[in-house]
Amino acid sequence: MAVPLPGALWAEAPLETRIFCSVLLFSWAVYLWEALLAWRQRTVYKTTTHVPLELGPIMDSETFEKSRLYQLDKSAFSFWSGLYSEIEGTVILLCGGIPFLWSVSGELSGRAGFGPEYEIVQSLMFLLLATLFSAVTGLPWSLYNTFVIEEKHGFNQQTLGFFFKDALKKFVVTQCILLPVTSLLLYIIKIGGDYFFIYAWLFTLVVSLVLVTIYADYIAPLFDKFIPLPEGELKQQIETMAKSIDFPLTKVYVVEGSKRSSHSNAYFYGFFKNKRIVLFDTLLEDYSALNKEHPEDSASEPLGHEGDGEDVESKAKAKNKKQGCKNEEVLAVLGHELGHWKLGHTIKNIVISQMNSFLCFFLFAVLIGRKELFAAFGFYDTQPTLIGLLIIFQFIFSPYNEVLSFCLTVLSRRFEFQADAFARELGKAKDLYSALIKLNKDNLGFPVSDWLFSMWHYSHPPLLERLQALKESKQD
């Protein structure tokens, strides 16, 4: 008796079965690839126990060991959380979790008086339940990451009460944005006719631009306090540098990031002639609350810690060393960030993002009529638009998304080198050199990486590569 070959069985299988199996196999292939890369990098963490010679002048052995242990803990956490996520996703697909949740959404909508003809209402209920499920299953991992790993290595500044209040606030704000936007998008797709993909793309373009515009003014302040940078030497120097490159700066803010974490950051936002710069207080040596010996000292800070309810919940932790950068180094970091604007990196990223969005919506319009795509995931009698978006954008496009993500990572590293070069042209090479070292120490970044892991994951070049590029002219 002849035994059918696997290829023959595959060819004879229904199309929807082949689609489902392909999605599942590709998902596990990506996971195994990521696990291989993580194992290579973890091997680097384990075996590189002494400061390499080239790092001797910029990193002491104590900081090196702290960063090594921090990255080892993060790597282990990433492995187990990634494995759980992959298993959870596989179980949901194999057990028909998506059609089950759609059915539950229909029942709940029906009890509220909305029958099957109200597909958008059922879609919003599905979205609410799906995001709630994701938030609940992700909560233990988030708690462990914050209160075990980040706490152990001195980064966490949150209390448990602050954490839960913050998580609840994030969930509510997300729903307030996600549900109305999704309902309008589904409506546009329903009534858009043959060219709905153009209207859907234009709608998402407008929404993304609006969100970018209002985020720092109306959304971010719901979670962190934003305070205008006080008048003084640093503000004058920032305004002078912005004017020298024609950056239309209108305001400079300091955000109290130290209430949740001691990690540091800086960014700018806004369109046209209305640009703002945001500095995390943990970036500024003169303003960081983490540099105070006693928590109560923060009450006298010029940034105005008024001691509100969130301040009570936020834990102030004494540090043995100062965190953040000096004013000259902050200016160098901003010179790098403004280089992204001057060199058109922000616009280029927006254009690439929107070209990709348009292509995806066009392909969605081509594929949405294929009933076998819905049947592959358990939808035999109905083809809801939201489910079509989920299947096509998340599952069918996954190979394309992986390739695109890698290409954008490569492009991002190129942009970072260019922004460093721009800061160097501003005469900030020496200060940027020292700022990068300080920020790497403050954030316990490990300066040694596996080349393949770095190539695939790092949107910023490794520290040594950036320092080498600056080294030639850091005396300028």
Short mmCIF file of C-alpha atoms in Angstrom, two decimals:
data_model
loop_
_atom_site.label_atom_id
_atom_site.label_comp_id
_atom_site.label_asym_id
_atom_site.label_seq_id
_atom_site.Cartn_x
_atom_site.Cartn_y
_atom_site.Cartn_z
CA MET A 1 0.00 0.00 0.00
CA ALA A 2 1.47 3.32 -1.10
CA VAL A 3 1.94 5.96 1.56
CA PRO A 4 1.00 9.48 0.39
CA LEU A 5 3.92 11.88 0.41
CA PRO A 6 3.63 15.06 2.52
CA GLY A 7 3.70 17.14 -0.66
CA ALA A 8 0.77 15.25 -2.08
CA LEU A 9 -1.22 15.60 1.13
CA TRP A 10 -0.50 19.33 1.14
CA ALA A 11 -1.64 19.70 -2.48
CA GLU A 12 -4.86 17.79 -1.81
CA ALA A 13 -5.71 19.76 1.36
CA PRO A 14 -8.42 22.44 1.06
CA LEU A 15 -7.12 25.95 0.38
CA GLU A 16 -8.35 27.29 3.73
CA THR A 17 -6.41 24.51 5.53
CA ARG A 18 -3.24 25.40 3.67
CA ILE A 19 -3.73 29.08 4.51
CA PHE A 20 -4.23 28.34 8.20
CA CYS A 21 -1.23 25.99 8.41
CA SER A 22 0.98 28.46 6.52
CA VAL A 23 0.11 31.24 8.96
CA LEU A 24 0.80 29.01 11.95
CA LEU A 25 4.07 27.64 10.56
CA PHE A 26 5.33 31.10 9.63
CA SER A 27 4.50 32.41 13.10
CA TRP A 28 6.56 29.65 14.70
CA ALA A 29 9.36 30.12 12.17
CA VAL A 30 9.60 33.79 13.15
CA TYR A 31 9.54 32.87 16.84
CA LEU A 32 12.33 30.30 16.42
CA TRP A 33 14.40 32.80 14.44
CA GLU A 34 13.94 35.40 17.20
CA ALA A 35 14.79 32.77 19.83
CA LEU A 36 17.99 31.90 17.97
CA LEU A 37 19.02 35.55 17.84
CA ALA A 38 18.20 35.99 21.54
CA TRP A 39 20.26 32.88 22.40
CA ARG A 40 23.25 34.29 20.49
CA GLN A 41 22.98 37.59 22.34
CA ARG A 42 22.47 35.88 25.69
CA THR A 43 25.67 33.92 25.05
CA VAL A 44 27.45 37.26 24.64
CA TYR A 45 26.07 38.43 27.99
CA LYS A 46 27.20 35.23 29.69
CA THR A 47 30.70 35.01 28.24
CA THR A 48 31.74 38.67 28.18
CA THR A 49 32.44 39.05 31.87
CA HIS A 50 35.29 41.57 31.70
CA VAL A 51 35.45 45.01 30.13
CA PRO A 52 36.98 44.66 26.64
CA LEU A 53 40.17 46.68 26.06
CA GLU A 54 38.51 49.11 23.67
CA LEU A 55 35.89 49.90 26.33
CA GLY A 56 38.38 50.47 29.14
CA PRO A 57 38.53 54.27 28.78
CA ILE A 58 34.74 54.72 28.77
CA MET A 59 33.28 52.12 31.15
CA ASP A 60 34.33 50.96 34.59
CA SER A 61 34.07 47.30 35.58
CA GLU A 62 31.28 47.91 38.14
CA THR A 63 28.97 49.56 35.60
CA PHE A 64 29.87 46.90 33.02
CA GLU A 65 28.87 44.11 35.41
CA LYS A 66 25.63 45.88 36.38
CA SER A 67 24.64 46.29 32.75
CA ARG A 68 25.55 42.66 31.98
CA LEU A 69 23.36 41.34 34.80
CA TYR A 70 20.51 43.68 33.84
CA GLN A 71 20.56 42.53 30.23
CA LEU A 72 20.74 38.88 31.31
CA ASP A 73 17.58 39.34 33.38
CA LYS A 74 15.84 41.15 30.53
CA SER A 75 16.87 38.43 28.10
CA ALA A 76 15.47 35.67 30.31
CA PHE A 77 12.23 37.59 30.77
CA SER A 78 11.95 38.17 27.04
CA PHE A 79 12.40 34.44 26.36
CA TRP A 80 9.64 33.31 28.71
CA SER A 81 7.20 36.09 27.82
CA GLY A 82 7.81 35.48 24.12
CA LEU A 83 7.26 31.74 24.51
CA TYR A 84 4.03 32.34 26.41
CA SER A 85 2.81 34.79 23.78
CA GLU A 86 3.52 32.35 20.96
CA ILE A 87 1.80 29.45 22.74
CA GLU A 88 -1.17 31.65 23.64
CA GLY A 89 -1.55 32.78 20.02
CA THR A 90 -1.30 29.20 18.76
CA VAL A 91 -3.92 27.94 21.22
CA ILE A 92 -6.28 30.76 20.28
CA LEU A 93 -5.99 29.88 16.59
CA LEU A 94 -6.23 26.11 17.06
CA CYS A 95 -9.20 26.34 19.43
CA GLY A 96 -11.13 28.83 17.33
CA GLY A 97 -10.72 31.68 19.79
CA ILE A 98 -11.40 34.40 17.23
CA PRO A 99 -14.78 33.11 15.99
CA PHE A 100 -15.72 32.28 19.59
CA LEU A 101 -15.03 35.84 20.73
CA TRP A 102 -16.97 37.16 17.71
CA SER A 103 -19.93 34.98 18.72
CA VAL A 104 -19.76 36.24 22.33
CA SER A 105 -19.63 39.80 21.02
CA GLY A 106 -22.76 39.15 18.99
CA GLU A 107 -24.59 37.77 22.01
CA LEU A 108 -23.66 40.77 24.16
CA SER A 109 -24.65 43.18 21.40
CA GLY A 110 -27.94 41.34 20.98
CA ARG A 111 -28.71 41.69 24.69
CA ALA A 112 -28.16 45.42 24.31
CA GLY A 113 -30.72 45.53 21.51
CA PHE A 114 -28.39 45.40 18.51
CA GLY A 115 -29.02 42.52 16.12
CA PRO A 116 -26.67 40.93 13.55
CA GLU A 117 -27.36 43.78 11.13
CA TYR A 118 -25.41 46.10 13.46
CA GLU A 119 -22.04 44.73 12.44
CA ILE A 120 -20.11 47.81 13.53
CA VAL A 121 -21.54 47.60 17.07
CA GLN A 122 -20.58 43.92 17.26
CA SER A 123 -17.13 44.79 15.92
CA LEU A 124 -16.61 47.37 18.66
CA MET A 125 -17.70 44.87 21.29
CA PHE A 126 -15.25 42.36 19.82
CA LEU A 127 -12.46 44.95 19.93
CA LEU A 128 -13.25 45.87 23.53
CA LEU A 129 -13.23 42.24 24.66
CA ALA A 130 -10.05 41.44 22.71
CA THR A 131 -8.12 44.39 24.17
CA LEU A 132 -9.45 43.56 27.65
CA PHE A 133 -8.26 39.96 27.28
CA SER A 134 -4.86 41.18 26.09
CA ALA A 135 -4.57 43.61 29.02
CA VAL A 136 -5.50 40.95 31.61
CA THR A 137 -3.18 38.24 30.24
CA GLY A 138 -0.34 40.73 29.86
CA LEU A 139 -0.72 42.17 33.37
CA PRO A 140 1.33 39.53 35.26
CA TRP A 141 4.20 39.96 32.79
CA SER A 142 4.08 43.72 33.11
CA LEU A 143 4.02 43.49 36.91
CA TYR A 144 7.02 41.15 36.95
CA ASN A 145 8.96 43.33 34.53
CA THR A 146 8.29 46.50 36.55
CA PHE A 147 8.45 45.30 40.15
CA VAL A 148 11.03 42.53 39.84
CA ILE A 149 13.42 43.26 36.98
CA GLU A 150 13.26 47.07 36.83
CA GLU A 151 13.05 47.28 40.64
CA LYS A 152 16.01 44.95 41.11
CA HIS A 153 18.22 47.08 38.88
CA GLY A 154 17.14 50.43 40.28
CA PHE A 155 14.96 51.75 37.45
CA ASN A 156 11.44 51.41 38.80
CA GLN A 157 10.08 54.49 40.60
CA GLN A 158 6.41 53.40 40.78
CA THR A 159 4.33 52.13 43.65
CA LEU A 160 1.80 49.36 43.08
CA GLY A 161 -1.05 51.87 43.36
CA PHE A 162 0.53 54.18 40.80
CA PHE A 163 1.07 51.22 38.45
CA PHE A 164 -2.57 50.06 38.53
CA LYS A 165 -3.96 53.57 38.25
CA ASP A 166 -1.67 54.19 35.28
CA ALA A 167 -2.65 50.90 33.62
CA LEU A 168 -6.36 51.62 34.05
CA LYS A 169 -5.94 55.13 32.70
CA LYS A 170 -4.05 53.82 29.65
CA PHE A 171 -6.78 51.26 28.95
CA VAL A 172 -9.57 53.85 29.17
CA VAL A 173 -7.74 56.41 27.01
CA THR A 174 -6.93 53.72 24.44
CA GLN A 175 -10.59 52.70 24.20
CA CYS A 176 -11.70 56.34 23.90
CA ILE A 177 -9.48 56.67 20.83
CA LEU A 178 -9.60 53.16 19.38
CA LEU A 179 -13.36 52.55 19.37
CA PRO A 180 -14.52 55.79 17.63
CA VAL A 181 -11.68 55.62 15.08
CA THR A 182 -12.42 51.95 14.31
CA SER A 183 -16.16 52.59 13.94
CA LEU A 184 -15.51 55.41 11.45
CA LEU A 185 -12.99 53.29 9.53
CA LEU A 186 -15.45 50.38 9.26
CA TYR A 187 -18.19 52.76 8.14
CA ILE A 188 -15.93 54.24 5.45
CA ILE A 189 -15.06 50.75 4.18
CA LYS A 190 -18.77 49.83 4.13
CA ILE A 191 -19.94 52.85 2.12
CA GLY A 192 -16.77 53.57 0.13
CA GLY A 193 -17.62 51.48 -2.92
CA ASP A 194 -14.91 50.18 -5.23
CA TYR A 195 -12.42 52.83 -4.14
CA PHE A 196 -12.94 52.49 -0.40
CA PHE A 197 -9.25 51.74 0.11
CA ILE A 198 -8.38 55.30 -0.95
CA TYR A 199 -10.84 56.84 1.50
CA ALA A 200 -9.76 54.46 4.26
CA TRP A 201 -6.11 55.36 3.70
CA LEU A 202 -6.88 59.10 3.71
CA PHE A 203 -8.86 58.68 6.93
CA THR A 204 -6.02 56.85 8.70
CA LEU A 205 -3.58 59.50 7.43
CA VAL A 206 -5.66 62.30 8.95
CA VAL A 207 -6.09 60.39 12.22
CA SER A 208 -2.36 59.71 12.52
CA LEU A 209 -1.49 63.37 11.88
CA VAL A 210 -4.08 64.55 14.40
CA LEU A 211 -2.82 62.12 17.05
CA VAL A 212 0.79 63.19 16.51
CA THR A 213 -0.30 66.82 16.84
CA ILE A 214 -2.36 66.45 20.02
CA TYR A 215 -0.46 63.67 21.78
CA ALA A 216 2.01 65.73 23.78
CA ASP A 217 -0.49 68.53 24.51
CA TYR A 218 -3.57 66.53 25.49
CA ILE A 219 -2.81 62.81 25.85
CA ALA A 220 0.67 62.54 27.40
CA PRO A 221 -0.17 65.07 30.19
CA LEU A 222 -2.84 62.61 31.39
CA PHE A 223 0.00 60.35 32.50
CA ASP A 224 2.94 62.66 33.25
CA LYS A 225 3.38 66.25 34.35
CA PHE A 226 4.78 68.59 31.67
CA ILE A 227 6.42 71.77 32.93
CA PRO A 228 7.93 74.58 30.82
CA LEU A 229 11.70 74.59 31.09
CA PRO A 230 12.55 77.46 33.47
CA GLU A 231 14.23 80.56 32.09
CA GLY A 232 17.97 80.24 32.29
CA GLU A 233 21.16 79.37 30.48
CA LEU A 234 19.99 75.99 29.16
CA LYS A 235 16.78 77.37 27.68
CA GLN A 236 18.63 80.26 26.05
CA GLN A 237 21.19 77.89 24.55
CA ILE A 238 18.44 75.60 23.21
CA GLU A 239 16.63 78.54 21.61
CA THR A 240 19.88 79.85 20.11
CA MET A 241 20.75 76.46 18.61
CA ALA A 242 17.22 76.03 17.22
CA LYS A 243 17.36 79.48 15.64
CA SER A 244 20.76 78.75 14.07
CA ILE A 245 19.27 75.88 12.03
CA ASP A 246 15.88 77.56 11.42
CA PHE A 247 14.01 75.12 13.66
CA PRO A 248 10.66 76.82 14.46
CA LEU A 249 10.76 76.19 18.21
CA THR A 250 7.83 77.56 20.23
CA LYS A 251 8.12 75.81 23.61
CA VAL A 252 10.48 73.62 25.64
CA TYR A 253 9.00 71.26 28.23
CA VAL A 254 10.41 69.04 30.96
CA VAL A 255 8.40 65.89 31.68
CA GLU A 256 8.63 64.26 35.08
CA GLY A 257 9.59 60.83 33.81
CA SER A 258 11.35 60.09 37.10
CA LYS A 259 7.97 59.32 38.70
CA ARG A 260 7.76 56.03 36.83
CA SER A 261 11.30 55.18 35.70
CA SER A 262 14.87 56.43 35.79
CA HIS A 263 15.33 55.80 32.06
CA SER A 264 15.84 59.02 30.08
CA ASN A 265 14.63 60.37 26.76
CA ALA A 266 14.07 63.49 24.65
CA TYR A 267 11.94 64.20 21.58
CA PHE A 268 10.32 66.97 19.54
CA TYR A 269 6.89 67.14 17.98
CA GLY A 270 4.57 69.41 16.04
CA PHE A 271 4.03 70.45 12.43
CA PHE A 272 4.98 73.47 10.37
CA LYS A 273 5.86 76.51 12.52
CA ASN A 274 4.75 75.02 15.83
CA LYS A 275 7.54 72.76 17.08
CA ARG A 276 8.04 71.82 20.73
CA ILE A 277 10.90 70.05 22.47
CA VAL A 278 10.30 67.67 25.39
CA LEU A 279 13.11 66.70 27.78
CA PHE A 280 12.76 64.01 30.42
CA ASP A 281 13.91 65.28 33.81
CA THR A 282 16.08 62.16 34.07
CA LEU A 283 18.08 63.49 31.11
CA LEU A 284 18.94 66.72 32.91
CA GLU A 285 21.57 66.49 35.61
CA ASP A 286 20.50 69.81 37.13
CA TYR A 287 16.78 68.94 37.29
CA SER A 288 16.49 65.19 37.87
CA ALA A 289 14.73 64.38 41.13
CA LEU A 290 16.79 61.20 41.24
CA ASN A 291 19.89 63.25 42.00
CA LYS A 292 18.48 64.44 45.31
CA GLU A 293 19.75 62.83 48.47
CA HIS A 294 16.33 63.11 50.15
CA PRO A 295 12.87 62.83 48.58
CA GLU A 296 11.70 65.98 50.30
CA ASP A 297 14.34 68.01 48.48
CA SER A 298 12.24 67.75 45.37
CA ALA A 299 9.71 70.12 46.89
CA SER A 300 12.15 73.00 46.48
CA GLU A 301 13.07 72.23 42.90
CA PRO A 302 12.56 75.02 40.34
CA LEU A 303 10.47 72.61 38.25
CA GLY A 304 7.67 72.99 40.76
CA HIS A 305 6.99 69.62 42.41
CA GLU A 306 3.87 70.69 44.22
CA GLY A 307 3.39 67.38 46.03
CA ASP A 308 0.14 66.38 44.33
CA GLY A 309 -1.48 62.95 44.66
CA GLU A 310 0.69 61.32 42.04
CA ASP A 311 3.82 62.69 43.73
CA VAL A 312 2.77 60.93 46.94
CA GLU A 313 2.46 57.66 45.06
CA SER A 314 5.78 58.08 43.28
CA LYS A 315 8.78 56.77 45.17
CA ALA A 316 11.92 58.92 45.32
CA LYS A 317 15.07 56.86 45.55
CA ALA A 318 18.46 58.15 46.62
CA LYS A 319 21.33 57.62 44.18
CA ASN A 320 25.03 57.37 44.87
CA LYS A 321 25.87 59.06 41.57
CA LYS A 322 24.36 61.85 39.58
CA GLN A 323 22.13 60.85 36.70
CA GLY A 324 21.69 62.75 33.46
CA CYS A 325 23.78 65.07 31.34
CA LYS A 326 25.32 68.47 31.78
CA ASN A 327 23.88 71.37 29.79
CA GLU A 328 26.50 71.08 27.03
CA GLU A 329 25.73 67.38 26.66
CA VAL A 330 21.98 68.00 26.62
CA LEU A 331 22.55 70.47 23.78
CA ALA A 332 24.56 67.84 21.91
CA VAL A 333 21.74 65.29 22.32
CA LEU A 334 19.26 67.89 21.05
CA GLY A 335 21.61 68.68 18.17
CA HIS A 336 21.32 65.02 17.21
CA GLU A 337 17.51 65.07 17.51
CA LEU A 338 17.21 68.30 15.53
CA GLY A 339 19.45 66.71 12.92
CA HIS A 340 16.65 64.24 12.23
CA TRP A 341 14.39 67.22 11.45
CA LYS A 342 16.94 69.19 9.42
CA LEU A 343 17.89 66.16 7.31
CA GLY A 344 14.25 65.33 6.60
CA HIS A 345 14.23 62.00 8.44
CA THR A 346 10.85 62.71 10.05
CA ILE A 347 9.22 63.51 6.70
CA LYS A 348 10.86 60.50 5.06
CA ASN A 349 9.53 58.20 7.77
CA ILE A 350 6.02 59.65 7.38
CA VAL A 351 6.16 59.19 3.60
CA ILE A 352 7.37 55.58 3.93
CA SER A 353 4.70 54.85 6.53
CA GLN A 354 1.92 56.26 4.36
CA MET A 355 3.12 54.51 1.21
CA ASN A 356 3.07 51.26 3.16
CA SER A 357 -0.39 52.07 4.55
CA PHE A 358 -1.76 52.76 1.08
CA LEU A 359 -0.28 49.55 -0.31
CA CYS A 360 -1.76 47.53 2.55
CA PHE A 361 -5.23 49.00 2.10
CA PHE A 362 -5.03 48.37 -1.66
CA LEU A 363 -4.08 44.72 -1.10
CA PHE A 364 -6.80 44.47 1.53
CA ALA A 365 -9.32 45.62 -1.10
CA VAL A 366 -8.04 42.89 -3.43
CA LEU A 367 -8.22 40.13 -0.81
CA ILE A 368 -11.31 41.02 1.24
CA GLY A 369 -13.62 39.18 -1.14
CA ARG A 370 -11.79 35.85 -0.77
CA LYS A 371 -14.10 33.72 1.40
CA GLU A 372 -11.42 31.08 1.92
CA LEU A 373 -9.43 33.57 4.00
CA PHE A 374 -12.33 33.84 6.44
CA ALA A 375 -13.02 30.09 6.33
CA ALA A 376 -9.37 29.41 7.23
CA PHE A 377 -9.98 31.07 10.61
CA GLY A 378 -13.41 29.61 11.31
CA PHE A 379 -15.73 32.14 9.65
CA TYR A 380 -17.76 30.05 7.21
CA ASP A 381 -21.07 31.89 7.05
CA THR A 382 -20.08 35.49 7.59
CA GLN A 383 -17.23 37.79 6.56
CA PRO A 384 -17.09 40.71 9.04
CA THR A 385 -14.98 43.64 7.90
CA LEU A 386 -13.10 43.92 11.20
CA ILE A 387 -12.20 40.23 11.09
CA GLY A 388 -11.02 40.72 7.50
CA LEU A 389 -8.74 43.54 8.67
CA LEU A 390 -7.40 41.33 11.45
CA ILE A 391 -6.79 38.30 9.22
CA ILE A 392 -5.20 40.18 6.34
CA PHE A 393 -3.15 42.81 8.20
CA GLN A 394 -1.94 40.57 11.04
CA PHE A 395 -1.70 37.11 9.50
CA ILE A 396 -1.57 37.27 5.71
CA PHE A 397 0.79 40.26 5.65
CA SER A 398 3.09 38.86 8.35
CA PRO A 399 5.94 37.82 5.96
CA TYR A 400 5.82 41.25 4.32
CA ASN A 401 5.74 42.94 7.73
CA GLU A 402 8.87 41.09 8.86
CA VAL A 403 10.81 42.14 5.76
CA LEU A 404 9.58 45.72 6.04
CA SER A 405 10.50 45.87 9.73
CA PHE A 406 14.06 44.76 8.98
CA CYS A 407 14.42 47.30 6.16
CA LEU A 408 13.17 50.10 8.43
CA THR A 409 15.64 49.01 11.12
CA VAL A 410 18.51 49.29 8.62
CA LEU A 411 17.24 52.70 7.48
CA SER A 412 16.90 53.88 11.08
CA ARG A 413 20.55 53.04 11.82
CA ARG A 414 21.58 55.03 8.75
CA PHE A 415 19.52 57.99 9.95
CA GLU A 416 21.15 57.79 13.39
CA PHE A 417 24.64 58.01 11.93
CA GLN A 418 23.54 60.98 9.82
CA ALA A 419 22.05 62.75 12.85
CA ASP A 420 25.28 62.16 14.79
CA ALA A 421 27.21 63.67 11.88
CA PHE A 422 24.88 66.68 11.92
CA ALA A 423 25.55 67.25 15.63
CA ARG A 424 29.27 66.96 14.87
CA GLU A 425 28.93 69.69 12.21
CA LEU A 426 27.35 71.89 14.89
CA GLY A 427 30.56 71.49 16.90
CA LYS A 428 28.95 69.10 19.40
CA ALA A 429 31.07 65.99 18.70
CA LYS A 430 32.93 66.05 22.02
CA ASP A 431 29.80 66.65 24.09
CA LEU A 432 27.74 64.08 22.16
CA TYR A 433 30.55 61.57 22.69
CA SER A 434 30.42 62.01 26.47
CA ALA A 435 26.58 62.20 26.47
CA LEU A 436 26.27 58.85 24.69
CA ILE A 437 28.56 57.26 27.27
CA LYS A 438 26.60 58.75 30.17
CA LEU A 439 23.23 57.73 28.74
CA ASN A 440 24.50 54.22 28.12
CA LYS A 441 25.65 54.00 31.76
CA ASP A 442 22.45 55.54 33.16
CA ASN A 443 20.31 53.07 31.20
CA LEU A 444 22.67 50.12 31.84
CA GLY A 445 23.08 49.47 28.14
CA PHE A 446 25.47 46.61 27.37
CA PRO A 447 28.01 47.83 24.80
CA VAL A 448 28.90 44.41 23.34
CA SER A 449 26.47 42.70 20.97
CA ASP A 450 26.23 39.75 18.64
CA TRP A 451 26.48 41.01 15.06
CA LEU A 452 23.41 39.14 13.83
CA PHE A 453 21.26 40.16 16.80
CA SER A 454 22.39 43.74 16.37
CA MET A 455 21.73 43.75 12.63
CA TRP A 456 18.20 42.41 13.04
CA HIS A 457 17.05 44.30 16.14
CA TYR A 458 19.00 47.51 16.76
CA SER A 459 17.30 50.60 15.36
CA HIS A 460 20.28 52.56 16.75
CA PRO A 461 23.88 51.62 15.94
CA PRO A 462 25.85 49.95 18.75
CA LEU A 463 27.57 52.39 21.10
CA LEU A 464 31.11 51.62 19.96
CA GLU A 465 30.24 52.25 16.31
CA ARG A 466 28.70 55.63 17.12
CA LEU A 467 31.65 56.63 19.29
CA GLN A 468 34.11 55.60 16.60
CA ALA A 469 32.31 57.78 14.06
CA LEU A 470 32.51 60.75 16.46
CA LYS A 471 36.03 60.07 17.69
CA GLU A 472 37.85 61.50 14.69
CA SER A 473 36.58 65.03 15.30
CA LYS A 474 35.51 65.07 18.94
CA GLN A 475 38.28 67.60 19.65
CA ASP A 476 36.71 70.11 17.24
#
